[in-house]
Amino acid sequence: MYFLRRAPVSLWTTGRDLLLFSLSLCFVCVCVKDKRHDFRKQHLSSMKMSALRLLWVPVLLNLTHAWLCHGACVEVDSDTEAVIGKGFKLGCISCKKRGEVPAFATVDWWFMAKGESEFAHIYSYANISGYITDDRFDDRLAWNGSKKTNDVQDGSIFILNITFNDTGIYRCFFDRTLVFPNYKYRTSSTKFININVVGKATRGMASIFSEIMMYVSIIVLQLWLLVEMVYCYRKIAAAGEGALKDSQAEYLAITSESKDNCAGVAVAE
């Protein structure tokens, strides 16, 4: 999951599209191989048209699959390393177990600085509005979660101008009420985030390895696509040449038979 979370979405999308297109070409090649006896009775132009029609089958299947996709809530862990002087997002996501049930929620944040022993309330969000409750975060803290809804599932906040004093443990508390037709059910969840403030951003080995593997997989998919295209082109070209030769042989046989019949008629006369 860490690998998938760190990889750029656009590059993963490119790799997925290449894979789907490769599978489409494989589908066309299999169909061409299974229907070689039909191609022998047709010309090369008709075979190309048939191959193009077959390409629409996997494309339509992919479009149908895309239409069935729906958005979903995923609880992703927050980053834990902040850079001094820059902004930092404290991520806190709490998904409903019953997505179809309407609900409303409030979010509260607490902070325990390094060296302290108790949490201090720093922010509260309720009724589509939030307010800062700690002077240390005045004009530096803003809501970065769900917008224009009481059914909050993303309770993230954003801190501006990070300082070393922001190092410590942050606690995110969700208080949610599920509204059923005949009653209300109240539930809560708590998440702890240990933030470390550094002078310069660093990259972990897992992030570097995941990026390398991502580029390697995209290159492999592109090479596979090239091989599939060459293979399918050669198969279609060979089938076309065979069909033309068969047609030419059949034409010569019919012509020769006609000449023999005409010669026989002339001799009989």
Coordinates of C-alpha atoms in Angstrom, one line a residue:
M1 CA 0.0 0.0 0.0
Y2 CA 2.9 2.4 0.7
F3 CA 4.2 1.8 -2.9
L4 CA 0.8 2.6 -4.4
R5 CA 0.3 5.6 -2.2
R6 CA 3.7 7.2 -3.1
A7 CA 3.6 6.6 -6.8
P8 CA 2.3 9.5 -9.0
V9 CA -1.3 8.9 -10.2
S10 CA -0.7 10.1 -13.8
L11 CA 2.1 7.6 -14.4
W12 CA 0.1 4.8 -13.0
T13 CA -2.7 5.7 -15.2
T14 CA -0.4 5.7 -18.2
G15 CA 0.8 2.2 -17.3
R16 CA -2.8 1.0 -16.9
D17 CA -3.8 2.3 -20.3
L18 CA -0.8 0.6 -21.9
L19 CA -1.7 -2.7 -20.3
L20 CA -5.3 -2.4 -21.5
F21 CA -4.2 -1.6 -25.0
S22 CA -1.8 -4.5 -25.0
L23 CA -4.6 -6.9 -23.9
S24 CA -6.7 -5.5 -26.7
L25 CA -4.0 -6.3 -29.3
C26 CA -3.7 -9.8 -27.8
F27 CA -7.4 -10.3 -28.3
V28 CA -7.2 -9.2 -31.9
C29 CA -4.3 -11.6 -32.6
V30 CA -6.2 -14.5 -31.1
C31 CA -9.2 -13.8 -33.2
V32 CA -7.0 -13.6 -36.3
K33 CA -5.4 -16.9 -35.5
D34 CA -8.7 -18.7 -34.9
K35 CA -10.2 -17.4 -38.2
R36 CA -7.3 -18.0 -40.6
H37 CA -9.5 -20.3 -42.7
D38 CA -12.0 -17.5 -43.2
F39 CA -9.3 -15.0 -44.1
R40 CA -8.1 -17.2 -46.9
K41 CA -11.3 -16.5 -48.8
Q42 CA -11.1 -12.8 -48.4
H43 CA -8.9 -10.0 -49.6
L44 CA -6.4 -8.1 -47.4
S45 CA -8.6 -5.0 -47.2
S46 CA -11.5 -7.0 -45.7
M47 CA -9.2 -8.5 -43.1
K48 CA -8.0 -5.1 -42.0
M49 CA -11.6 -3.9 -41.5
S50 CA -12.4 -7.0 -39.5
A51 CA -9.4 -6.4 -37.2
L52 CA -10.5 -2.8 -36.7
R53 CA -14.0 -3.9 -35.7
L54 CA -12.6 -6.4 -33.2
L55 CA -10.7 -3.6 -31.5
W56 CA -14.0 -2.1 -30.5
V57 CA -14.9 -5.1 -28.3
P58 CA -12.3 -4.6 -25.5
V59 CA -12.7 -0.8 -25.8
L60 CA -16.4 -1.0 -25.1
L61 CA -15.8 -3.5 -22.2
N62 CA -13.3 -1.0 -20.7
L63 CA -15.8 1.9 -21.0
T64 CA -18.5 -0.2 -19.4
H65 CA -16.2 -1.0 -16.5
A66 CA -15.3 2.7 -16.1
W67 CA -19.0 3.6 -15.9
L68 CA -19.5 1.2 -13.0
C69 CA -16.9 2.9 -10.8
H70 CA -18.0 4.9 -7.8
G71 CA -16.1 7.1 -5.4
A72 CA -15.0 5.6 -2.1
C73 CA -13.6 6.8 1.2
V74 CA -10.1 5.5 2.0
E75 CA -8.3 6.1 5.3
V76 CA -4.8 7.2 4.3
D77 CA -2.2 7.9 7.0
S78 CA -0.9 11.4 7.4
D79 CA 2.7 12.4 6.6
T80 CA 4.8 12.7 9.7
E81 CA 7.8 14.8 8.6
A82 CA 7.3 18.6 8.3
V83 CA 9.9 21.1 7.0
I84 CA 10.5 24.3 9.0
G85 CA 9.2 27.5 7.4
K86 CA 6.8 25.6 5.1
G87 CA 3.2 24.5 5.2
F88 CA 2.2 21.1 6.4
K89 CA -1.1 19.1 6.1
L90 CA -2.2 17.0 9.0
G91 CA -4.3 14.3 7.5
C92 CA -7.1 12.7 9.4
I93 CA -9.7 10.6 7.5
S94 CA -12.5 8.6 9.2
C95 CA -14.8 6.8 6.8
K96 CA -18.4 5.8 7.6
K97 CA -18.9 2.1 7.9
R98 CA -22.4 2.6 6.3
G99 CA -21.8 4.9 3.4
E100 CA -25.5 5.0 2.4
V101 CA -26.7 6.3 5.8
P102 CA -26.8 10.1 6.3
A103 CA -24.8 11.4 9.2
F104 CA -23.2 14.5 10.7
A105 CA -19.9 14.8 12.5
T106 CA -17.7 17.2 14.4
V107 CA -13.9 17.2 14.4
D108 CA -11.6 18.3 17.2
W109 CA -7.8 18.5 17.3
W110 CA -5.5 18.4 20.3
F111 CA -1.7 19.0 20.5
M112 CA 0.9 17.8 22.9
A113 CA 4.3 19.5 22.3
K114 CA 7.5 17.7 22.8
G115 CA 8.4 17.7 26.5
E116 CA 4.8 18.3 27.6
S117 CA 2.6 15.7 29.3
E118 CA -0.9 16.9 28.5
F119 CA -2.9 17.6 25.3
A120 CA -4.2 21.1 24.6
H121 CA -7.3 21.7 22.4
I122 CA -6.2 23.7 19.3
Y123 CA -9.0 23.5 16.8
S124 CA -12.7 22.6 16.5
Y125 CA -14.9 22.1 13.4
A126 CA -18.7 21.8 13.5
N127 CA -21.6 23.0 11.4
I128 CA -19.4 23.7 8.4
S129 CA -17.3 26.2 10.3
G130 CA -14.1 25.9 12.4
Y131 CA -12.3 28.0 14.9
I132 CA -8.8 28.0 16.5
T133 CA -8.7 27.5 20.3
D134 CA -5.0 27.9 20.9
D135 CA -3.1 31.2 20.6
R136 CA 0.0 29.3 19.3
F137 CA -1.8 28.6 16.0
D138 CA -3.5 31.9 15.5
D139 CA -3.5 32.8 11.7
R140 CA -1.5 29.7 11.0
L141 CA -4.1 26.9 11.0
A142 CA -6.9 26.3 8.5
W143 CA -9.4 23.7 7.7
N144 CA -8.4 21.3 4.8
G145 CA -11.0 18.6 5.0
S146 CA -14.5 18.0 3.7
K147 CA -16.2 21.1 2.3
K148 CA -19.8 22.4 2.5
T149 CA -21.2 19.3 4.3
N150 CA -22.0 18.3 7.8
D151 CA -21.2 14.7 6.9
V152 CA -17.5 15.1 7.4
Q153 CA -15.2 12.2 6.6
D154 CA -12.0 14.1 5.9
G155 CA -11.0 16.1 9.0
S156 CA -7.5 17.3 7.8
I157 CA -6.1 20.6 8.8
F158 CA -3.2 22.7 7.3
I159 CA -0.5 24.5 9.4
L160 CA 1.3 27.4 7.9
N161 CA 4.9 28.5 8.6
I162 CA 6.0 25.4 10.6
T163 CA 8.4 25.9 13.5
F164 CA 10.4 23.5 15.7
N165 CA 7.8 24.3 18.4
D166 CA 5.2 22.4 16.4
T167 CA 7.0 19.1 17.0
G168 CA 5.0 16.7 19.0
I169 CA 1.9 14.5 19.0
Y170 CA -1.4 15.6 17.4
R171 CA -4.7 13.9 18.2
C172 CA -7.7 14.0 15.9
F173 CA -11.1 13.1 17.3
F174 CA -14.2 12.4 15.2
D175 CA -17.6 12.5 16.8
R176 CA -20.2 11.1 14.3
T177 CA -23.9 10.5 14.5
L178 CA -25.6 8.2 12.0
V179 CA -29.2 9.1 11.3
F180 CA -31.5 6.1 10.8
P181 CA -35.2 6.4 10.1
N182 CA -36.2 5.6 13.7
Y183 CA -33.2 6.4 15.8
K184 CA -29.7 7.9 15.8
Y185 CA -26.4 6.0 16.5
R186 CA -23.4 7.9 17.8
T187 CA -19.9 6.7 17.2
S188 CA -16.4 8.2 17.5
S189 CA -12.8 7.5 16.4
T190 CA -9.4 8.9 17.4
K191 CA -6.2 9.1 15.5
F192 CA -2.7 10.1 16.8
I193 CA 0.0 11.6 14.5
N194 CA 3.6 12.1 15.7
I195 CA 5.1 15.0 13.8
N196 CA 8.8 15.6 13.5
V197 CA 10.0 19.0 12.2
V198 CA 13.3 19.0 10.2
G199 CA 15.4 21.7 8.6
K200 CA 15.4 20.0 5.1
A201 CA 13.1 17.5 3.4
T202 CA 14.4 14.0 3.1
R203 CA 13.2 11.1 1.0
G204 CA 12.9 7.6 2.4
M205 CA 14.3 4.5 0.7
A206 CA 10.8 3.1 0.2
S207 CA 9.8 6.2 -1.8
I208 CA 12.9 6.1 -4.0
F209 CA 12.4 2.3 -4.6
S210 CA 8.7 2.7 -5.5
E211 CA 9.5 5.4 -8.0
I212 CA 12.2 3.3 -9.7
M213 CA 9.9 0.3 -9.9
M214 CA 7.2 2.5 -11.4
Y215 CA 9.4 3.7 -14.2
V216 CA 10.7 0.2 -14.8
S217 CA 7.2 -1.2 -15.1
I218 CA 6.1 1.5 -17.6
I219 CA 9.2 0.8 -19.8
V220 CA 8.4 -2.9 -19.7
L221 CA 4.8 -2.3 -20.7
Q222 CA 5.9 -0.1 -23.6
L223 CA 8.3 -2.8 -24.9
W224 CA 5.6 -5.4 -24.5
L225 CA 3.2 -3.2 -26.5
L226 CA 5.8 -2.8 -29.3
V227 CA 6.4 -6.5 -29.5
E228 CA 2.6 -7.2 -29.6
M229 CA 2.1 -4.7 -32.4
V230 CA 4.9 -6.2 -34.6
Y231 CA 3.6 -9.7 -33.9
C232 CA 0.0 -8.9 -34.8
Y233 CA 1.1 -7.0 -37.9
R234 CA 3.2 -9.9 -39.2
K235 CA 0.3 -12.3 -38.5
I236 CA -2.2 -10.2 -40.4
A237 CA 0.2 -9.6 -43.3
A238 CA 0.9 -13.3 -43.6
A239 CA -2.8 -14.2 -43.6
G240 CA -3.4 -11.5 -46.2
E241 CA -0.7 -12.8 -48.5
G242 CA -2.0 -16.3 -48.1
A243 CA -5.5 -15.2 -49.0
L244 CA -4.3 -13.4 -52.1
K245 CA -2.3 -16.4 -53.2
D246 CA -5.3 -18.7 -52.7
S247 CA -7.5 -16.2 -54.6
Q248 CA -5.0 -16.1 -57.5
A249 CA -4.7 -19.9 -57.6
E250 CA -8.4 -20.2 -57.6
Y251 CA -8.7 -17.7 -60.4
L252 CA -6.1 -19.5 -62.5
A253 CA -7.8 -22.8 -61.9
I254 CA -11.1 -21.4 -63.0
T255 CA -9.5 -19.8 -66.1
S256 CA -7.7 -23.0 -67.0
E257 CA -10.9 -25.0 -66.6
S258 CA -12.8 -22.6 -68.8
K259 CA -10.1 -22.8 -71.5
D260 CA -10.2 -26.6 -71.4
N261 CA -14.0 -26.6 -71.7
C262 CA -13.8 -24.2 -74.7
A263 CA -11.2 -26.4 -76.4
G264 CA -13.3 -29.5 -75.8
V265 CA -16.3 -27.8 -77.4
A266 CA -14.3 -26.6 -80.4
V267 CA -13.0 -30.2 -81.0
A268 CA -16.5 -31.7 -80.7
E269 CA -17.7 -29.2 -83.3

